[in-house]
């Protein structure tokens, strides 16, 4: 891949290269992927959305996220994916009023989101 911080001998190099080539991930910049950084909730939603589109799963659902107090903190690149992930029941609010889009996704959240993806989207 073009990411200079992803060494070819790393176990995750080939999957990152594949995901970048297929438009599923774009990294932090053209040359920086940040493989050791924790993923945010909005990043995870955007990645799953792009993967679902690539696999031609149903990505037609969309939720109105303006009811969350932190709606304005959703990055522009992630809005469509997060809206879909919320409508599909993958990513819920951390509370009734907070989505926490830029909050780090915990291991438990990632596991739950991936489980919901496998059960409800990738059927």
Tab-separated table of N, CA and C in Angstrom:
chain	number	residue	atom	x	y	z
A	1	UNK	N	0.834	-1.187	0.000
A	1	UNK	CA	0.000	0.000	0.000
A	1	UNK	C	0.873	1.242	0.000
A	2	UNK	N	0.261	2.382	-0.138
A	2	UNK	CA	1.009	3.646	-0.153
A	2	UNK	C	1.230	4.201	1.257
A	3	UNK	N	0.785	3.492	2.262
A	3	UNK	CA	0.931	3.952	3.637
A	3	UNK	C	2.334	3.638	4.148
A	4	UNK	N	3.095	4.665	4.429
A	4	UNK	CA	4.478	4.474	4.855
A	4	UNK	C	4.594	3.955	6.287
A	5	UNK	N	3.527	4.038	7.060
A	5	UNK	CA	3.569	3.541	8.439
A	5	UNK	C	2.998	2.126	8.571
A	6	UNK	N	2.816	1.444	7.445
A	6	UNK	CA	2.366	0.048	7.453
A	6	UNK	C	3.475	-0.795	6.807
A	7	UNK	N	4.275	-1.412	7.651
A	7	UNK	CA	5.383	-2.230	7.161
A	7	UNK	C	4.842	-3.486	6.473
A	8	UNK	N	5.445	-3.848	5.361
A	8	UNK	CA	4.977	-4.987	4.560
A	8	UNK	C	4.966	-6.301	5.323
A	9	UNK	N	5.843	-6.433	6.316
A	9	UNK	CA	5.910	-7.691	7.061
A	9	UNK	C	4.865	-7.795	8.177
A	10	UNK	N	4.127	-6.735	8.425
A	10	UNK	CA	3.102	-6.776	9.471
A	10	UNK	C	1.916	-7.655	9.037
A	11	UNK	N	1.334	-8.372	9.980
A	11	UNK	CA	0.229	-9.275	9.677
A	11	UNK	C	-0.970	-8.553	9.085
A	12	UNK	N	-1.102	-7.265	9.320
A	12	UNK	CA	-2.253	-6.510	8.843
A	12	UNK	C	-1.984	-5.741	7.544
A	13	UNK	N	-0.780	-5.871	6.996
A	13	UNK	CA	-0.422	-5.101	5.795
A	13	UNK	C	-1.295	-5.453	4.592
A	14	UNK	N	-1.481	-6.720	4.314
A	14	UNK	CA	-2.277	-7.124	3.143
A	14	UNK	C	-3.750	-6.724	3.284
A	15	UNK	N	-4.375	-6.934	4.445
A	15	UNK	CA	-5.766	-6.492	4.568
A	15	UNK	C	-5.936	-4.971	4.421
A	16	UNK	N	-4.982	-4.205	4.952
A	16	UNK	CA	-5.061	-2.746	4.814
A	16	UNK	C	-4.913	-2.362	3.347
A	17	UNK	N	-3.979	-2.989	2.655
A	17	UNK	CA	-3.780	-2.694	1.235
A	17	UNK	C	-5.045	-3.026	0.447
A	18	UNK	N	-5.645	-4.181	0.723
A	18	UNK	CA	-6.882	-4.579	0.037
A	18	UNK	C	-7.993	-3.572	0.317
A	19	UNK	N	-8.173	-3.208	1.578
A	19	UNK	CA	-9.248	-2.277	1.948
A	19	UNK	C	-9.028	-0.903	1.314
A	20	UNK	N	-7.792	-0.459	1.238
A	20	UNK	CA	-7.499	0.835	0.601
A	20	UNK	C	-7.764	0.766	-0.899
A	21	UNK	N	-7.327	-0.317	-1.536
A	21	UNK	CA	-7.536	-0.480	-2.980
A	21	UNK	C	-9.014	-0.541	-3.340
A	22	UNK	N	-9.845	-1.026	-2.427
A	22	UNK	CA	-11.273	-1.165	-2.680
A	22	UNK	C	-12.105	-0.017	-2.117
A	23	UNK	N	-11.447	1.029	-1.657
A	23	UNK	CA	-12.156	2.212	-1.185
A	23	UNK	C	-12.858	2.054	0.146
A	24	UNK	N	-12.465	1.088	0.927
A	24	UNK	CA	-13.106	0.843	2.219
A	24	UNK	C	-12.442	1.645	3.324
A	25	UNK	N	-11.135	1.834	3.230
A	25	UNK	CA	-10.407	2.707	4.141
A	25	UNK	C	-9.601	3.695	3.319
A	26	UNK	N	-9.337	4.844	3.921
A	26	UNK	CA	-8.532	5.833	3.210
A	26	UNK	C	-7.348	6.313	4.036
A	27	UNK	N	-7.274	5.902	5.259
A	27	UNK	CA	-6.167	6.324	6.105
A	27	UNK	C	-6.350	7.739	6.611
A	28	UNK	N	-5.386	8.187	7.383
A	28	UNK	CA	-5.428	9.529	7.948
A	28	UNK	C	-4.960	10.558	6.925
A	29	UNK	N	-4.144	10.098	5.957
A	29	UNK	CA	-3.681	10.913	4.836
A	29	UNK	C	-3.317	9.944	3.725
A	30	UNK	N	-2.769	10.454	2.653
A	30	UNK	CA	-2.372	9.590	1.529
A	30	UNK	C	-1.283	8.588	1.931
A	31	UNK	N	-0.443	8.962	2.884
A	31	UNK	CA	0.682	8.102	3.249
A	31	UNK	C	0.660	7.624	4.704
A	32	UNK	N	-0.327	8.045	5.467
A	32	UNK	CA	-0.369	7.742	6.905
A	32	UNK	C	-1.673	7.015	7.232
A	33	UNK	N	-1.552	5.774	7.721
A	33	UNK	CA	-2.732	4.987	8.087
A	33	UNK	C	-2.996	5.001	9.590
A	34	UNK	N	-1.966	5.091	10.386
A	34	UNK	CA	-2.065	5.058	11.854
A	34	UNK	C	-2.616	3.716	12.350
A	35	UNK	N	-1.936	2.617	12.025
A	35	UNK	CA	-2.448	1.295	12.384
A	35	UNK	C	-2.502	1.020	13.884
A	36	UNK	N	-1.773	1.781	14.669
A	36	UNK	CA	-1.773	1.543	16.109
A	36	UNK	C	-2.688	2.487	16.880
A	37	UNK	N	-3.399	3.342	16.177
A	37	UNK	CA	-4.366	4.236	16.810
A	37	UNK	C	-5.668	3.487	17.060
A	38	UNK	N	-6.389	3.900	18.078
A	38	UNK	CA	-7.697	3.302	18.317
A	38	UNK	C	-8.700	3.881	17.330
A	39	UNK	N	-9.656	3.066	16.947
A	39	UNK	CA	-10.671	3.478	15.983
A	39	UNK	C	-11.805	4.202	16.711
A	40	UNK	N	-12.326	5.250	16.072
A	40	UNK	CA	-13.470	5.957	16.651
A	40	UNK	C	-14.758	5.292	16.185
A	41	UNK	N	-15.823	5.632	16.858
A	41	UNK	CA	-17.127	5.069	16.504
A	41	UNK	C	-17.530	5.476	15.088
A	42	UNK	N	-17.256	6.723	14.700
A	42	UNK	CA	-17.617	7.156	13.358
A	42	UNK	C	-16.721	6.515	12.305
A	43	UNK	N	-15.453	6.281	12.622
A	43	UNK	CA	-14.568	5.595	11.680
A	43	UNK	C	-15.057	4.172	11.438
A	44	UNK	N	-15.413	3.483	12.504
A	44	UNK	CA	-15.911	2.117	12.384
A	44	UNK	C	-17.178	2.077	11.541
A	45	UNK	N	-18.086	3.007	11.785
A	45	UNK	CA	-19.329	3.062	11.002
A	45	UNK	C	-19.036	3.324	9.532
A	46	UNK	N	-18.124	4.231	9.247
A	46	UNK	CA	-17.778	4.548	7.857
A	46	UNK	C	-17.146	3.343	7.164
A	47	UNK	N	-16.267	2.643	7.856
A	47	UNK	CA	-15.624	1.456	7.285
A	47	UNK	C	-16.659	0.380	6.981
A	48	UNK	N	-17.533	0.101	7.928
A	48	UNK	CA	-18.554	-0.930	7.706
A	48	UNK	C	-19.516	-0.540	6.589
A	49	UNK	N	-19.856	0.741	6.509
A	49	UNK	CA	-20.733	1.222	5.446
A	49	UNK	C	-20.089	0.998	4.077
A	50	UNK	N	-18.834	1.375	3.945
A	50	UNK	CA	-18.134	1.199	2.662
A	50	UNK	C	-17.983	-0.282	2.319
A	51	UNK	N	-17.713	-1.107	3.329
A	51	UNK	CA	-17.606	-2.548	3.098
A	51	UNK	C	-18.958	-3.106	2.648
A	52	UNK	N	-20.028	-2.688	3.304
A	52	UNK	CA	-21.364	-3.159	2.938
A	52	UNK	C	-21.710	-2.747	1.505
A	53	UNK	N	-21.371	-1.529	1.138
A	53	UNK	CA	-21.603	-1.084	-0.250
A	53	UNK	C	-20.792	-1.924	-1.223
A	54	UNK	N	-19.537	-2.186	-0.892
A	54	UNK	CA	-18.670	-2.985	-1.750
A	54	UNK	C	-19.247	-4.381	-1.971
A	55	UNK	N	-19.835	-4.943	-0.935
A	55	UNK	CA	-20.418	-6.285	-1.009
A	55	UNK	C	-21.865	-6.269	-1.517
A	56	UNK	N	-22.355	-5.092	-1.816
A	56	UNK	CA	-23.715	-4.890	-2.329
A	56	UNK	C	-24.804	-5.332	-1.335
A	57	UNK	N	-24.498	-5.135	-0.048
A	57	UNK	CA	-25.514	-5.343	0.976
A	57	UNK	C	-26.438	-4.127	0.962
A	58	UNK	N	-27.571	-4.255	1.597
A	58	UNK	CA	-28.531	-3.148	1.645
A	58	UNK	C	-27.981	-2.014	2.503
A	59	UNK	N	-27.710	-0.880	1.876
A	59	UNK	CA	-27.245	0.301	2.601
A	59	UNK	C	-28.228	1.454	2.412
A	60	UNK	N	-29.462	1.126	2.099
A	60	UNK	CA	-30.459	2.155	1.817
A	60	UNK	C	-31.081	2.809	3.040
A	61	UNK	N	-30.904	2.226	4.214
A	61	UNK	CA	-31.482	2.811	5.419
A	61	UNK	C	-30.714	4.053	5.829
A	62	UNK	N	-31.413	4.970	6.466
A	62	UNK	CA	-30.781	6.205	6.926
A	62	UNK	C	-31.535	6.716	8.145
A	63	UNK	N	-30.814	7.092	9.163
A	63	UNK	CA	-31.430	7.612	10.392
A	63	UNK	C	-31.190	9.113	10.492
A	64	UNK	N	-32.126	9.799	11.092
A	64	UNK	CA	-31.966	11.225	11.388
A	64	UNK	C	-31.204	11.323	12.710
A	65	UNK	N	-29.990	11.785	12.635
A	65	UNK	CA	-29.132	11.856	13.821
A	65	UNK	C	-29.174	13.215	14.506
A	66	UNK	N	-29.968	14.134	13.988
A	66	UNK	CA	-29.986	15.488	14.546
A	66	UNK	C	-30.532	15.540	15.969
A	67	UNK	N	-31.181	14.501	16.423
A	67	UNK	CA	-31.684	14.457	17.786
A	67	UNK	C	-30.601	14.239	18.832
A	68	UNK	N	-29.423	13.851	18.399
A	68	UNK	CA	-28.317	13.670	19.333
A	68	UNK	C	-27.647	15.017	19.579
A	69	UNK	N	-27.378	15.319	20.829
A	69	UNK	CA	-26.795	16.610	21.194
A	69	UNK	C	-25.427	16.826	20.558
A	70	UNK	N	-24.714	15.750	20.263
A	70	UNK	CA	-23.376	15.871	19.675
A	70	UNK	C	-23.377	15.644	18.156
A	71	UNK	N	-24.518	15.826	17.537
A	71	UNK	CA	-24.649	15.670	16.086
A	71	UNK	C	-23.619	16.500	15.328
A	72	UNK	N	-23.379	17.710	15.773
A	72	UNK	CA	-22.449	18.606	15.073
A	72	UNK	C	-21.000	18.117	15.131
A	73	UNK	N	-20.719	17.141	15.959
A	73	UNK	CA	-19.355	16.607	16.083
A	73	UNK	C	-19.096	15.463	15.108
A	74	UNK	N	-20.106	15.068	14.341
A	74	UNK	CA	-19.919	14.008	13.346
A	74	UNK	C	-19.131	14.578	12.172
A	75	UNK	N	-18.048	13.940	11.808
A	75	UNK	CA	-17.246	14.377	10.669
A	75	UNK	C	-18.032	14.188	9.377
A	76	UNK	N	-17.829	15.095	8.430
A	76	UNK	CA	-18.568	15.060	7.161
A	76	UNK	C	-18.393	13.725	6.445
A	77	UNK	N	-17.172	13.177	6.453
A	77	UNK	CA	-16.932	11.919	5.741
A	77	UNK	C	-17.713	10.757	6.342
A	78	UNK	N	-18.073	10.853	7.617
A	78	UNK	CA	-18.689	9.737	8.326
A	78	UNK	C	-20.206	9.856	8.459
A	79	UNK	N	-20.766	10.987	8.099
A	79	UNK	CA	-22.195	11.225	8.335
A	79	UNK	C	-23.085	10.181	7.670
A	80	UNK	N	-22.866	9.915	6.395
A	80	UNK	CA	-23.698	8.950	5.680
A	80	UNK	C	-23.560	7.549	6.278
A	81	UNK	N	-22.340	7.137	6.553
A	81	UNK	CA	-22.101	5.820	7.122
A	81	UNK	C	-22.659	5.678	8.522
A	82	UNK	N	-22.513	6.695	9.332
A	82	UNK	CA	-23.023	6.652	10.701
A	82	UNK	C	-24.548	6.667	10.709
A	83	UNK	N	-25.133	7.431	9.802
A	83	UNK	CA	-26.588	7.465	9.676
A	83	UNK	C	-27.118	6.083	9.291
A	84	UNK	N	-26.433	5.433	8.341
A	84	UNK	CA	-26.825	4.082	7.944
A	84	UNK	C	-26.628	3.096	9.098
A	85	UNK	N	-25.466	3.157	9.758
A	85	UNK	CA	-25.168	2.225	10.841
A	85	UNK	C	-26.156	2.359	11.990
A	86	UNK	N	-26.610	3.566	12.260
A	86	UNK	CA	-27.605	3.776	13.307
A	86	UNK	C	-28.961	3.225	12.873
A	87	UNK	N	-29.348	3.506	11.639
A	87	UNK	CA	-30.634	3.009	11.126
A	87	UNK	C	-30.658	1.488	11.061
A	88	UNK	N	-29.519	0.881	10.759
A	88	UNK	CA	-29.420	-0.575	10.665
A	88	UNK	C	-29.279	-1.233	12.040
A	89	UNK	N	-29.226	-0.425	13.097
A	89	UNK	CA	-29.123	-0.958	14.447
A	89	UNK	C	-27.727	-1.415	14.827
A	90	UNK	N	-26.722	-0.973	14.085
A	90	UNK	CA	-25.354	-1.381	14.383
A	90	UNK	C	-24.718	-0.507	15.455
A	91	UNK	N	-24.855	0.808	15.296
A	91	UNK	CA	-24.263	1.770	16.218
A	91	UNK	C	-25.379	2.548	16.889
A	92	UNK	N	-25.491	2.384	18.175
A	92	UNK	CA	-26.495	3.096	18.951
A	92	UNK	C	-25.839	4.256	19.694
A	93	UNK	N	-26.652	5.109	20.275
A	93	UNK	CA	-26.105	6.165	21.104
A	93	UNK	C	-25.509	5.589	22.372
A	94	UNK	N	-24.549	6.287	22.909
A	94	UNK	CA	-24.004	5.869	24.199
A	94	UNK	C	-24.970	6.218	25.314
A	95	UNK	N	-25.867	7.130	25.006
A	95	UNK	CA	-26.973	7.479	25.899
A	95	UNK	C	-28.126	7.897	24.998
A	96	UNK	N	-29.212	8.331	25.599
A	96	UNK	CA	-30.359	8.784	24.804
A	96	UNK	C	-30.044	10.037	23.999
A	97	UNK	N	-29.084	10.829	24.468
A	97	UNK	CA	-28.807	12.104	23.809
A	97	UNK	C	-27.402	12.215	23.219
A	98	UNK	N	-26.546	11.228	23.433
A	98	UNK	CA	-25.158	11.322	22.958
A	98	UNK	C	-24.786	10.126	22.090
A	99	UNK	N	-24.330	10.420	20.902
A	99	UNK	CA	-23.869	9.388	19.981
A	99	UNK	C	-22.377	9.130	20.152
A	100	UNK	N	-21.639	10.132	20.562
A	100	UNK	CA	-20.192	10.051	20.775
A	100	UNK	C	-19.454	9.589	19.514
A	101	UNK	N	-19.659	10.306	18.406
A	101	UNK	CA	-19.072	9.865	17.141
A	101	UNK	C	-17.552	9.812	17.133
A	102	UNK	N	-16.909	10.719	17.817
A	102	UNK	CA	-15.456	10.750	17.812
A	102	UNK	C	-14.852	10.071	19.035
A	103	UNK	N	-15.719	9.445	19.823
A	103	UNK	CA	-15.231	8.679	20.963
A	103	UNK	C	-14.594	7.388	20.487
A	104	UNK	N	-13.609	6.927	21.224
A	104	UNK	CA	-12.952	5.675	20.869
A	104	UNK	C	-13.923	4.518	21.048
A	105	UNK	N	-13.962	3.643	20.056
A	105	UNK	CA	-14.800	2.452	20.151
A	105	UNK	C	-14.104	1.460	21.074
A	106	UNK	N	-14.797	1.025	22.095
A	106	UNK	CA	-14.221	0.048	23.011
A	106	UNK	C	-14.214	-1.329	22.349
A	107	UNK	N	-13.440	-2.225	22.898
A	107	UNK	CA	-13.413	-3.600	22.375
A	107	UNK	C	-14.807	-4.200	22.420
A	108	UNK	N	-15.542	-3.938	23.497
A	108	UNK	CA	-16.893	-4.478	23.630
A	108	UNK	C	-17.820	-3.898	22.560
A	109	UNK	N	-17.698	-2.588	22.299
A	109	UNK	CA	-18.527	-1.972	21.258
A	109	UNK	C	-18.202	-2.545	19.885
A	110	UNK	N	-16.920	-2.702	19.587
A	110	UNK	CA	-16.529	-3.262	18.296
A	110	UNK	C	-17.084	-4.675	18.150
A	111	UNK	N	-16.960	-5.477	19.184
A	111	UNK	CA	-17.481	-6.846	19.135
A	111	UNK	C	-18.995	-6.841	18.910
A	112	UNK	N	-19.720	-5.992	19.636
A	112	UNK	CA	-21.172	-5.935	19.490
A	112	UNK	C	-21.569	-5.438	18.099
A	113	UNK	N	-20.887	-4.421	17.603
A	113	UNK	CA	-21.199	-3.865	16.281
A	113	UNK	C	-20.908	-4.889	15.187
A	114	UNK	N	-19.773	-5.569	15.283
A	114	UNK	CA	-19.446	-6.595	14.286
A	114	UNK	C	-20.430	-7.762	14.343
A	115	UNK	N	-20.851	-8.120	15.549
A	115	UNK	CA	-21.848	-9.189	15.687
A	115	UNK	C	-23.164	-8.771	15.035
A	116	UNK	N	-23.611	-7.542	15.316
A	116	UNK	CA	-24.846	-7.063	14.688
A	116	UNK	C	-24.715	-6.993	13.171
A	117	UNK	N	-23.543	-6.594	12.685
A	117	UNK	CA	-23.298	-6.540	11.247
A	117	UNK	C	-23.439	-7.936	10.639
A	118	UNK	N	-22.797	-8.924	11.268
A	118	UNK	CA	-22.860	-10.296	10.754
A	118	UNK	C	-24.280	-10.860	10.794
A	119	UNK	N	-25.005	-10.538	11.846
A	119	UNK	CA	-26.370	-11.074	12.011
A	119	UNK	C	-27.403	-10.351	11.153
A	120	UNK	N	-27.271	-9.035	10.996
A	120	UNK	CA	-28.350	-8.269	10.383
A	120	UNK	C	-28.048	-7.711	8.994
A	121	UNK	N	-26.791	-7.598	8.639
A	121	UNK	CA	-26.443	-6.994	7.344
A	121	UNK	C	-25.875	-8.032	6.400
A	122	UNK	N	-24.902	-8.791	6.849
A	122	UNK	CA	-24.201	-9.752	5.987
A	122	UNK	C	-24.853	-11.122	6.059
A	123	UNK	N	-26.159	-11.161	5.863
A	123	UNK	CA	-26.854	-12.435	5.967
A	123	UNK	C	-26.794	-13.210	4.680
